[in-house]
């Protein structure tokens, strides 16, 4: 067993929100076409947002949506008062402070809102992310002092499925104010623990875990189990 995994599970039995999760759902979904909102798109019988919230809820003390509060109003804590979700785990919706500036702005808003040291960021359009992968990322983050713990797949770094310490919001804000919106570029100013593709493979995780549903073709490939996904 990964050394930090057992520690993580035992710690989660406590009540302090030491690990928060943020589902980044503020994208424009422009490549899906026809006014489709990826977050609310059905995938395997549930929306992509519901899938993300469900998997995040298994490893995080609190889960928050980063997006338009008006659009996601029904996803307030009252929605999760049913048996489907544990209501105490689900927080409100947080809006970007720097709207229209991409995922970096979402991460910035999340960390500014957070009361936890370790914060898991997950893009809403990654339907194959598993509880095991997210637990693995948290365990890796616990074992180092890096500001960012991020996996690297065959397609490069995966900053939208990564763990950030709160201090990252400082460099994120500096970049946003300077008009620099590329997340990877901000990493040069902080300590980063990269989980390499070989480490992921050894732990049983494949490229498919990081598949993004960006286009109608992606959706068809993913739902059909194509090797492309």
Short mmCIF file of N, CA and C in Angstrom, two decimals, residues 11-12 23 28 37 39-40 45 48 51 66 71 73 81 97 114 122 128 138 155 160 166 174 181 201 208:
data_model
loop_
_atom_site.label_atom_id
_atom_site.label_comp_id
_atom_site.label_asym_id
_atom_site.label_seq_id
_atom_site.Cartn_x
_atom_site.Cartn_y
_atom_site.Cartn_z
N UNK A 11 -7.06 9.86 8.83
CA UNK A 11 -7.22 11.28 9.15
C UNK A 11 -8.59 11.79 8.73
N UNK A 12 -9.12 11.21 7.65
CA UNK A 12 -10.41 11.67 7.15
C UNK A 12 -11.54 11.37 8.12
N UNK A 23 -14.24 21.39 -7.77
CA UNK A 23 -14.56 20.98 -9.14
C UNK A 23 -14.58 22.23 -10.00
N UNK A 28 -16.13 27.52 -20.79
CA UNK A 28 -17.17 27.94 -21.74
C UNK A 28 -17.70 26.79 -22.59
N UNK A 37 -23.33 22.76 -22.29
CA UNK A 37 -22.53 23.00 -21.10
C UNK A 37 -21.99 21.66 -20.64
N UNK A 39 -20.48 20.65 -18.02
CA UNK A 39 -20.73 20.29 -16.63
C UNK A 39 -22.08 19.59 -16.46
N UNK A 40 -23.07 20.01 -17.25
CA UNK A 40 -24.42 19.47 -17.13
C UNK A 40 -24.73 18.42 -18.18
N UNK A 45 -25.43 8.18 -17.66
CA UNK A 45 -26.58 8.25 -16.76
C UNK A 45 -26.52 9.31 -15.69
N UNK A 48 -21.67 15.16 -15.90
CA UNK A 48 -20.24 15.16 -15.58
C UNK A 48 -19.99 15.82 -14.23
N UNK A 51 -20.79 13.34 -11.49
CA UNK A 51 -19.72 12.35 -11.40
C UNK A 51 -18.53 12.89 -10.64
N UNK A 66 -16.43 25.45 -8.47
CA UNK A 66 -15.93 26.75 -8.91
C UNK A 66 -16.57 27.03 -10.26
N UNK A 71 -25.78 29.68 -12.28
CA UNK A 71 -25.96 28.46 -13.07
C UNK A 71 -26.04 27.22 -12.18
N UNK A 73 -26.78 27.09 -8.88
CA UNK A 73 -27.48 27.35 -7.63
C UNK A 73 -28.13 26.10 -7.05
N UNK A 81 -28.63 17.18 0.70
CA UNK A 81 -29.20 16.74 1.95
C UNK A 81 -29.88 15.39 1.82
N UNK A 97 -12.68 35.34 -9.29
CA UNK A 97 -12.43 36.75 -8.99
C UNK A 97 -11.89 37.45 -10.22
N UNK A 114 -10.49 28.59 0.31
CA UNK A 114 -10.18 27.39 1.08
C UNK A 114 -9.74 27.66 2.51
N UNK A 122 -9.99 19.57 -9.67
CA UNK A 122 -10.37 18.60 -10.68
C UNK A 122 -11.25 19.27 -11.73
N UNK A 128 -13.10 9.78 -16.13
CA UNK A 128 -12.47 8.52 -15.75
C UNK A 128 -11.56 8.63 -14.54
N UNK A 138 -3.44 12.71 -3.05
CA UNK A 138 -3.41 13.28 -1.71
C UNK A 138 -2.28 12.67 -0.89
N UNK A 155 0.71 12.98 -22.13
CA UNK A 155 0.36 14.24 -22.78
C UNK A 155 0.87 15.45 -22.02
N UNK A 160 -5.01 20.17 -13.84
CA UNK A 160 -6.43 20.21 -13.48
C UNK A 160 -6.87 18.90 -12.84
N UNK A 166 -2.37 26.11 -0.14
CA UNK A 166 -3.02 27.42 -0.23
C UNK A 166 -2.11 28.53 -0.74
N UNK A 174 -0.57 36.98 -8.81
CA UNK A 174 0.44 37.80 -9.48
C UNK A 174 0.40 37.56 -11.00
N UNK A 181 -1.95 33.60 -18.05
CA UNK A 181 -2.99 32.66 -17.65
C UNK A 181 -2.61 31.19 -17.77
N UNK A 201 1.95 4.54 -13.62
CA UNK A 201 1.76 3.20 -14.18
C UNK A 201 2.04 2.13 -13.13
N UNK A 208 -5.70 6.95 -19.62
CA UNK A 208 -7.16 7.10 -19.70
C UNK A 208 -7.72 7.87 -18.51
#
